[in-house]
Every structure is written in C-alpha cells, then in structure tokens.
Short mmCIF file of C-alpha atoms in Angstrom, two decimals:
data_model
loop_
_atom_site.label_atom_id
_atom_site.label_comp_id
_atom_site.label_asym_id
_atom_site.label_seq_id
_atom_site.Cartn_x
_atom_site.Cartn_y
_atom_site.Cartn_z
CA MET A 1 -24.61 21.20 -9.88
CA SER A 2 -26.36 21.44 -7.16
CA GLY A 3 -26.37 18.18 -4.76
CA SER A 4 -30.29 18.07 -5.52
CA ALA A 5 -29.96 17.99 -8.69
CA VAL A 6 -27.93 14.46 -8.77
CA PRO A 7 -30.91 11.96 -10.05
CA ILE A 8 -29.93 8.55 -8.29
CA ARG A 9 -30.55 4.86 -9.87
CA GLU A 10 -32.75 2.49 -8.13
CA ASP A 11 -29.92 0.81 -6.55
CA GLY A 12 -28.77 4.78 -4.79
CA HIS A 13 -26.42 5.45 -6.53
CA GLY A 14 -25.90 8.80 -9.16
CA PRO A 15 -24.46 8.78 -12.48
CA GLU A 16 -21.10 10.05 -10.91
CA SER A 17 -20.45 7.02 -8.57
CA GLU A 18 -19.69 4.01 -10.78
CA PRO A 19 -17.12 2.11 -9.10
CA GLY A 20 -13.14 1.92 -9.71
CA PRO A 21 -12.13 -1.79 -10.71
CA ARG A 22 -13.46 -4.52 -9.47
CA ASP A 23 -11.12 -7.88 -10.06
CA VAL A 24 -10.23 -8.85 -6.60
CA LEU A 25 -7.02 -11.27 -7.13
CA THR A 26 -8.35 -14.92 -5.43
CA SER A 27 -4.74 -16.12 -5.42
CA LEU A 28 -1.33 -15.71 -5.19
CA PRO A 29 1.60 -17.27 -6.67
CA SER A 30 4.25 -19.63 -5.08
CA PRO A 31 7.72 -18.86 -4.36
CA ALA A 32 9.72 -20.41 -6.56
CA PRO A 33 13.40 -21.74 -5.45
CA GLY A 34 16.09 -19.12 -5.28
CA THR A 35 13.15 -16.75 -4.34
CA VAL A 36 13.84 -13.82 -1.50
CA ARG A 37 10.27 -12.97 -0.28
CA ARG A 38 9.65 -10.20 1.99
CA THR A 39 5.61 -9.98 3.58
CA VAL A 40 4.51 -6.66 4.92
CA SER A 41 1.11 -5.84 7.41
CA LEU A 42 -0.51 -3.16 9.24
CA GLU A 43 -3.42 -3.10 10.69
CA VAL A 44 -4.93 -0.11 11.96
CA THR A 45 -7.37 0.72 14.41
CA PRO A 46 -8.89 3.19 15.50
CA GLY A 47 -7.36 4.82 19.31
CA PRO A 48 -10.05 4.89 20.61
CA THR A 49 -11.87 6.22 17.66
CA TRP A 50 -10.72 7.60 14.00
CA ASP A 51 -10.27 11.58 14.83
CA ARG A 52 -8.43 11.07 17.37
CA GLY A 53 -6.21 9.01 16.87
CA LEU A 54 -4.88 5.88 15.68
CA VAL A 55 -3.07 2.95 16.48
CA VAL A 56 -0.41 0.94 14.34
CA ALA A 57 0.57 -2.67 14.05
CA ALA A 58 3.10 -3.60 12.08
CA THR A 59 4.56 -6.86 11.33
CA ALA A 60 7.09 -8.36 8.54
CA ARG A 61 9.32 -10.98 7.36
CA ASP A 62 12.07 -11.96 4.42
CA LEU A 63 11.88 -15.73 3.37
CA LEU A 64 14.09 -17.24 1.58
CA VAL A 65 12.95 -20.25 -0.10
CA GLY A 66 15.45 -23.08 -0.84
CA PRO A 67 16.27 -25.39 -3.85
CA ASP A 68 14.46 -27.31 -2.30
CA GLY A 69 11.05 -25.33 -2.19
CA ILE A 70 11.50 -24.69 1.44
CA GLY A 71 11.16 -21.27 3.08
CA ARG A 72 13.64 -20.11 5.92
CA VAL A 73 12.58 -17.20 7.93
CA LEU A 74 15.77 -14.24 7.77
CA ASP A 75 14.62 -11.50 9.36
CA ALA A 76 11.23 -10.97 11.03
CA ARG A 77 10.32 -7.70 13.03
CA GLU A 78 7.51 -6.40 15.11
CA LEU A 79 6.31 -3.10 15.19
CA THR A 80 4.04 -0.77 17.37
CA VAL A 81 3.47 2.27 16.38
CA THR A 82 0.64 4.88 18.32
CA LEU A 83 -0.14 8.51 16.59
CA ASP A 84 -2.50 11.43 17.72
CA ALA A 85 -5.24 13.18 15.59
CA THR A 86 -2.37 15.23 14.53
CA SER A 87 -0.72 12.53 12.94
CA GLN A 88 2.47 13.65 16.02
CA ILE A 89 3.36 9.49 16.92
CA THR A 90 2.36 9.35 20.24
CA GLY A 91 4.59 5.53 21.03
CA VAL A 92 5.97 3.01 19.59
CA SER A 93 7.57 -0.31 20.23
CA GLY A 94 8.98 -4.01 19.51
CA ASP A 95 12.31 -4.22 17.06
CA LEU A 96 13.98 -1.12 16.90
CA PRO A 97 16.97 0.26 18.58
CA THR A 98 16.45 2.78 21.51
CA PRO A 99 17.77 5.41 19.93
CA VAL A 100 15.54 5.69 17.06
CA MET A 101 12.38 4.62 19.27
CA ASP A 102 14.07 8.20 21.18
CA GLY A 103 14.21 9.76 17.17
CA LEU A 104 10.88 8.58 16.75
CA ALA A 105 8.59 10.02 18.98
CA GLY A 106 7.34 13.44 18.47
CA MET A 107 7.36 13.51 14.72
CA SER A 108 5.27 14.01 12.34
CA ALA A 109 4.04 11.06 10.14
CA ALA A 110 2.32 13.60 7.60
CA GLY A 111 3.33 15.90 4.80
CA GLY A 112 7.54 14.91 5.08
CA PHE A 113 7.85 12.14 6.94
CA ARG A 114 9.78 9.82 5.06
CA ALA A 115 12.94 12.38 4.57
CA ARG A 116 12.83 12.80 8.09
CA LEU A 117 12.77 9.52 8.66
CA ALA A 118 15.79 8.73 6.38
CA THR A 119 17.94 11.02 9.51
CA LEU A 120 17.91 8.48 11.94
CA VAL A 121 19.76 6.59 9.62
CA GLU A 122 22.58 7.46 12.09
CA ALA A 123 21.05 6.84 14.71
CA GLY A 124 20.81 3.02 13.56
CA LEU A 125 17.95 1.91 11.10
CA GLN A 126 19.17 0.52 8.65
CA PRO A 127 17.15 2.05 4.63
CA TYR A 128 16.42 -1.08 3.61
CA SER A 129 16.06 -3.07 6.91
CA LEU A 130 12.52 -4.64 7.27
CA GLU A 131 11.40 -1.94 9.71
CA SER A 132 12.44 0.83 7.32
CA ALA A 133 10.12 -0.05 5.31
CA LEU A 134 7.33 -0.29 8.10
CA LEU A 135 8.03 2.62 9.29
CA ASP A 136 7.70 4.14 5.34
CA ASP A 137 4.60 3.68 5.18
CA LEU A 138 2.61 4.75 8.31
CA PRO A 139 2.03 8.21 5.88
CA THR A 140 -0.18 6.12 3.38
CA VAL A 141 -2.25 4.37 6.09
CA ARG A 142 -2.34 7.63 8.26
CA LEU A 143 -4.40 8.52 4.56
CA ILE A 144 -6.49 5.55 4.40
CA SER A 145 -8.29 5.98 7.66
CA GLY A 146 -10.15 8.65 6.25
CA TYR A 147 -11.74 5.71 3.77
CA ALA A 148 -13.01 3.53 7.31
CA VAL A 149 -14.38 6.25 8.36
CA MET A 150 -16.46 7.08 4.93
CA MET A 151 -17.50 2.86 4.56
CA GLU A 152 -17.91 2.85 8.58
CA MET A 153 -20.66 6.33 9.22
CA ALA A 154 -21.62 6.10 5.57
CA GLY A 155 -25.39 7.46 6.79
CA GLU A 156 -24.13 10.45 8.80
CA PHE A 157 -21.23 11.35 6.30
CA PRO A 158 -21.59 14.44 5.31
CA HIS A 159 -22.06 14.58 2.03
CA SER A 160 -22.63 18.10 1.23
CA ALA A 161 -21.85 19.52 -2.10
CA GLY A 162 -18.40 21.83 -2.43
CA PRO A 163 -14.82 22.52 -3.89
CA SER A 164 -12.62 18.69 -4.05
CA PRO A 165 -9.84 19.48 -1.43
CA MET A 166 -7.65 16.58 -2.67
CA VAL A 167 -7.83 17.01 -6.67
CA GLY A 168 -4.94 16.69 -9.11
CA VAL A 169 -3.59 14.47 -5.96
CA CYS A 170 -3.46 11.66 -8.40
CA ALA A 171 -5.09 10.40 -11.15
CA GLY A 172 -8.14 9.48 -9.49
CA TRP A 173 -8.48 12.57 -8.12
CA ALA A 174 -7.74 15.03 -11.82
CA PRO A 175 -10.28 17.71 -12.34
CA GLY A 176 -13.07 16.74 -13.63
CA ALA A 177 -13.39 12.99 -12.40
CA SER A 178 -15.74 11.27 -11.11
CA ALA A 179 -14.27 11.32 -7.40
CA ASP A 180 -14.23 15.40 -8.22
CA ARG A 181 -16.92 15.29 -9.61
CA ARG A 182 -18.84 13.14 -6.93
CA VAL A 183 -17.60 15.46 -4.00
CA ARG A 184 -18.85 18.38 -6.04
CA SER A 185 -22.08 17.41 -6.28
CA GLY A 186 -21.95 15.82 -2.95
CA ILE A 187 -23.35 12.39 -3.85
CA PRO A 188 -21.10 9.71 -1.72
CA LEU A 189 -17.75 8.77 -2.35
CA LEU A 190 -17.68 5.39 -2.31
CA THR A 191 -19.60 2.93 -3.11
CA PRO A 192 -19.94 -0.71 -1.74
CA LEU A 193 -16.02 -2.78 -1.09
CA PRO A 194 -15.57 -5.63 -3.15
CA PRO A 195 -15.67 -8.87 -0.83
CA ALA A 196 -11.71 -9.83 -0.34
CA PRO A 197 -10.39 -13.73 0.02
CA ALA A 198 -8.31 -13.81 3.89
CA LEU A 199 -4.90 -13.82 1.73
CA ALA A 200 -4.16 -17.30 3.48
CA SER A 201 -6.41 -19.15 1.47
CA MET A 202 -4.99 -17.15 -1.44
CA THR A 203 -1.27 -19.77 -0.99
CA THR A 204 -0.90 -22.71 -1.07
CA GLU A 205 1.45 -22.50 1.78
CA ALA A 206 0.88 -22.02 5.14
CA GLY A 207 4.23 -19.88 5.36
CA GLU A 208 4.06 -18.25 1.58
CA PHE A 209 2.99 -15.45 4.52
CA HIS A 210 4.05 -14.56 8.13
CA ALA A 211 1.18 -14.65 10.24
CA GLU A 212 -0.80 -12.23 11.20
CA PRO A 213 -3.45 -10.86 15.02
CA ALA A 214 -6.06 -11.48 14.18
CA ALA A 215 -8.53 -9.93 12.23
CA ARG A 216 -10.68 -7.49 13.76
CA ALA A 217 -14.04 -5.41 13.63
CA GLY A 218 -13.21 -1.89 12.27
CA SER A 219 -9.23 -2.53 11.20
CA MET A 220 -8.25 -1.53 8.18
CA ARG A 221 -5.64 -3.59 7.32
CA ARG A 222 -2.20 -2.96 4.35
CA ARG A 223 -0.39 -6.07 2.77
CA ARG A 224 2.86 -6.27 0.71
CA ILE A 225 4.66 -9.40 -1.25
CA LEU A 226 8.10 -9.05 -2.55
CA ASP A 227 9.48 -11.10 -4.68
CA VAL A 228 12.93 -11.04 -6.15
CA VAL A 229 14.29 -14.16 -7.96
CA ARG A 230 17.62 -14.06 -10.57
CA HIS A 231 17.44 -16.26 -13.28
CA GLY A 232 21.10 -15.18 -15.35
CA ASP A 233 21.80 -11.88 -15.11
CA ALA A 234 17.82 -10.65 -15.30
CA LEU A 235 16.08 -10.43 -11.48
CA ALA A 236 12.54 -11.48 -11.98
CA ILE A 237 9.99 -9.64 -9.52
CA PHE A 238 6.46 -9.55 -8.22
CA GLN A 239 4.51 -7.60 -6.02
CA TYR A 240 1.13 -7.52 -4.31
CA PHE A 241 -0.48 -4.82 -2.87
CA ARG A 242 -3.54 -4.63 -1.08
CA ASP A 243 -5.79 -2.02 1.06
CA SER A 244 -9.15 -4.07 3.03
CA HIS A 245 -11.00 -2.57 5.77
CA LEU A 246 -13.18 -5.46 7.70
CA ASP A 247 -16.71 -4.36 8.95
CA PRO A 248 -18.16 -5.23 12.01
CA ALA A 249 -18.73 -8.94 10.77
CA LEU A 250 -15.67 -9.63 10.04
CA ARG A 251 -15.70 -9.01 6.38
CA GLU A 252 -13.00 -8.14 4.37
CA GLY A 253 -13.38 -5.78 1.36
CA ALA A 254 -10.38 -4.62 -1.21
CA LEU A 255 -10.04 -0.86 -1.06
CA HIS A 256 -6.50 -0.95 -3.35
CA GLU A 257 -5.65 -4.25 -5.29
CA TYR A 258 -1.81 -3.86 -7.35
CA VAL A 259 -0.83 -6.81 -9.16
CA VAL A 260 3.30 -5.72 -9.99
CA ARG A 261 5.24 -8.07 -12.69
CA ALA A 262 9.36 -7.38 -13.43
CA THR A 263 11.81 -7.61 -14.79
CA ALA A 264 15.91 -5.91 -13.77
CA SER A 265 19.36 -6.76 -15.19
CA ALA A 266 20.73 -7.76 -12.39
CA VAL A 267 24.05 -6.70 -13.27
CA ASP A 268 24.97 -2.68 -14.38
CA GLY A 269 23.04 -0.53 -11.46
CA LEU A 270 20.07 -2.60 -11.86
CA PRO A 271 18.26 -1.06 -14.66
CA LEU A 272 14.29 -1.81 -14.66
CA THR A 273 14.01 -3.51 -18.25
CA ALA A 274 10.58 -4.75 -18.23
CA ILE A 275 6.88 -3.22 -15.92
CA ASP A 276 3.31 -4.76 -16.30
CA VAL A 277 1.11 -3.61 -13.49
CA GLU A 278 -1.97 -5.08 -12.93
CA PRO A 279 -4.76 -2.35 -10.85
CA ARG A 280 -7.19 -4.46 -9.76
CA VAL A 281 -9.05 -3.00 -7.30
CA LEU A 282 -8.90 1.04 -6.32
CA PRO A 283 -11.99 2.96 -5.56
CA PHE A 284 -12.42 5.32 -9.16
CA PRO A 285 -12.73 4.57 -12.58
CA GLU A 286 -9.89 6.62 -13.60
CA CYS A 287 -7.90 5.72 -11.09
CA PRO A 288 -6.27 3.03 -14.02
CA LEU A 289 -5.27 5.63 -16.52
CA ALA A 290 -1.97 6.10 -13.79
CA SER A 291 -0.90 2.83 -15.23
CA ARG A 292 0.55 3.68 -19.10
CA HIS A 293 2.97 6.18 -17.65
CA VAL A 294 4.28 3.23 -15.89
CA PRO A 295 6.56 2.53 -18.50
CA ASP A 296 8.42 5.82 -18.13
CA LEU A 297 10.34 4.46 -15.52
CA LEU A 298 12.15 1.79 -17.51
CA GLY A 299 15.43 1.98 -18.00
CA THR A 300 15.68 3.75 -14.30
CA SER A 301 18.34 1.81 -12.10
CA LEU A 302 16.08 0.51 -8.89
CA HIS A 303 18.65 1.82 -6.53
CA GLU A 304 17.24 5.26 -8.02
CA ILE A 305 13.57 4.41 -8.46
CA THR A 306 12.04 6.40 -5.36
CA GLY A 307 13.07 9.59 -7.45
CA THR A 308 12.39 8.59 -10.51
CA VAL A 309 9.03 7.60 -9.53
CA ARG A 310 8.57 11.11 -7.72
CA ALA A 311 10.23 12.85 -11.13
CA ARG A 312 8.07 11.39 -13.60
CA LEU A 313 4.96 9.94 -12.12
CA PRO A 314 3.98 13.18 -9.84
CA GLY A 315 -0.38 14.57 -9.17
CA THR A 316 -2.13 12.94 -12.35
CA ARG A 317 -0.03 10.88 -13.68
CA GLY A 318 0.14 8.86 -10.83
CA CYS A 319 -1.91 6.84 -8.51
CA THR A 320 -0.94 7.73 -4.91
CA HIS A 321 -0.94 3.95 -3.83
CA LEU A 322 0.54 2.74 -7.39
CA ASN A 323 3.57 5.08 -6.37
CA ASP A 324 3.24 3.77 -3.29
CA VAL A 325 3.93 -0.13 -4.92
CA LEU A 326 6.51 1.35 -7.28
CA ARG A 327 9.02 2.97 -4.64
CA PHE A 328 9.18 -0.43 -2.81
CA LEU A 329 10.70 -1.11 -5.93
CA ARG A 330 13.76 0.03 -3.53
CA TYR A 331 14.33 -3.19 -1.71
CA VAL A 332 15.03 -4.89 -4.72
CA PRO A 333 18.96 -4.57 -4.72
CA ALA A 334 18.30 -5.53 -0.93
CA LEU A 335 16.86 -8.21 -1.26
CA SER A 336 18.76 -9.46 -4.21
CA SER A 337 21.91 -9.97 -1.62
CA LEU A 338 20.19 -11.99 0.51
CA ALA A 339 19.08 -13.99 -1.94
CA SER A 340 23.45 -14.22 -3.42
CA ALA A 341 24.31 -14.67 0.81
CA GLY A 342 21.17 -17.26 0.93
#
C-alpha cells in the first residue's frame, strides 16, 4: 500500500498509527526498612546535534534504608561520556579508574559493546558496580536518541513508504505489526507522547531518588529504580524503568515505562520464583505482547539472568527495552549482599 492510499482521520492519525499503552505511573512505592535501592539516571543530549553525536551525563546511587526508615548512601557515581556520529566513545570523565577510562577511549558503543566492557574487569571495572550499570546502558540510550530526532523534527522527518529496517528486532517490530505497517505505508512512526510527571513528585520523600541535573529542553532521560529487601528466605524485588523526552517547553513525555515486581529465593543460587511485568507506556500496541513470555524466566538463577533473557526472549518474543529491564535483575545478588552487610 502506498503512502497516498492511507486514509487519515481528523486527529491526523492513520488507521495504523494507534499508540501502545499510555498508563503513565504517577507514584512510586517508598522503600521498606532493610531495602537497598539502586537508582540510575542518564541524560542524553545532542552533541551538538543528534546526527553529530551524543553527550551522556549519568548518575547513580545505592541507598540502604535502616530500621527507622532513614536512608544511608552506600555509594554514588557520576560519569559523562561523549559519542561521535559513529557511536565511538570520544571522551569519558568521572568516577572511573584511569585504566578503565583509557580502555573505553575509542571503543564503539554499538554492537558487541557489552562484551568489550566485560574485558575491562582487569582494568578495575567491577561488573556489578554503579559505574558498570551506567556504562552498560550506552548502547540502548544511543538507540533511543533516534526517537528524539523523530519527535523534534516531526514536520521534517521523512515518512516515505519503504521497507522496515527494524523488522524482527522485537515484539513491537514483528513482521506485519503496527510499526512495520506504518513504515511501509509512509505515515509517522510515533504518536505524541503521554505527559509524564516529574520523578520528584512521584516519591513521598526527597531522598528516595538521587538528585539529578536540571531538566534541559530537547534531552532524553532514562531512569531506573531497583529495590531489593529480604524477608526470611525470600527476596522481594521492585523495579521501575522510564525513558522520556523533554520538549522545548520542558514538558516531559514518556516513551517507555515498565514496572516489575518479582521474588527470588535468598538461598540456593537465588532462583527467580515469581515475576509480574506491567507495560505502562510503550510506543506500539504490539509491544506489551513480549511480557507474556516473561514467565519463561522462572527458576533462573539471578546470577545467570543476562544469558537466560538473551536465550529465551530473542527477537519478537521479547522487547528491546523490557529485555534491558530484565537484564538489570543481575544486580539483585550484589544489592542483597549490601543489605546483609549493612
């Protein structure tokens, strides 16, 4: 079907341009006593334009909540990474050992980056550290910058009909799904983003998420929260994930948002015993279909979750961003140890 053959409704959307879920979360649970909370925030800005590179300002913190409900900071990190138009790392500054920064210089943040990142352990990059968590996100924040271009250049972005380069990557890009049909029909890929509340307004106490840089127009933001608390021989796990865009008026719109609640045994290798995924905001109506395959992870040791997600939720069985959320559970063992030590 050609682009000219697609009927357009009064609201400007064609029949293939219905959005995915838009149930934006408005409040976050307070961490219970005994919880270790890991928070991660990455601000992605053009350097100086989206097609010429990126600047990623990343911050992260581990917080232990005491029996009195008061949080104590266990560790905090800040990094700034610059990428050129080919996704090559051109600069790194912040809380990293010099040998690690030297190893990152010139490295590509595209395909195979995480495997290359693992080789820096001998240089002093601890695999379950805050800095590892920040660096691990570079490949996907590089990808979401493409959405910023679409949103900021909606009137100029080309919508000519043609083949879909992303087909088969995930559930939202399954062959024949909405995203595929939109590209082939030559209609805009994204609908307007639903408004997202400021993260500070979603928490009951100011210290429940670490301080972030002031919002900047035209930036992308990624936030993560991972809570781990032990109850007897079980670990209760809560995870929150949001990708968002700030428009010229500093209005924040949610692009991807997930909530995960899970439990794992605190003994015998930390196997995952229960998991529930809430797809809150996603760009395409087929994106939530990936969550139906998440029970395939039950019984997996959280020490091995990265490989299991890759093996059991490949391609259209998974979602690029949900898989990233699930891979983040690999930090649960380390956070559990911090809670025991605290």
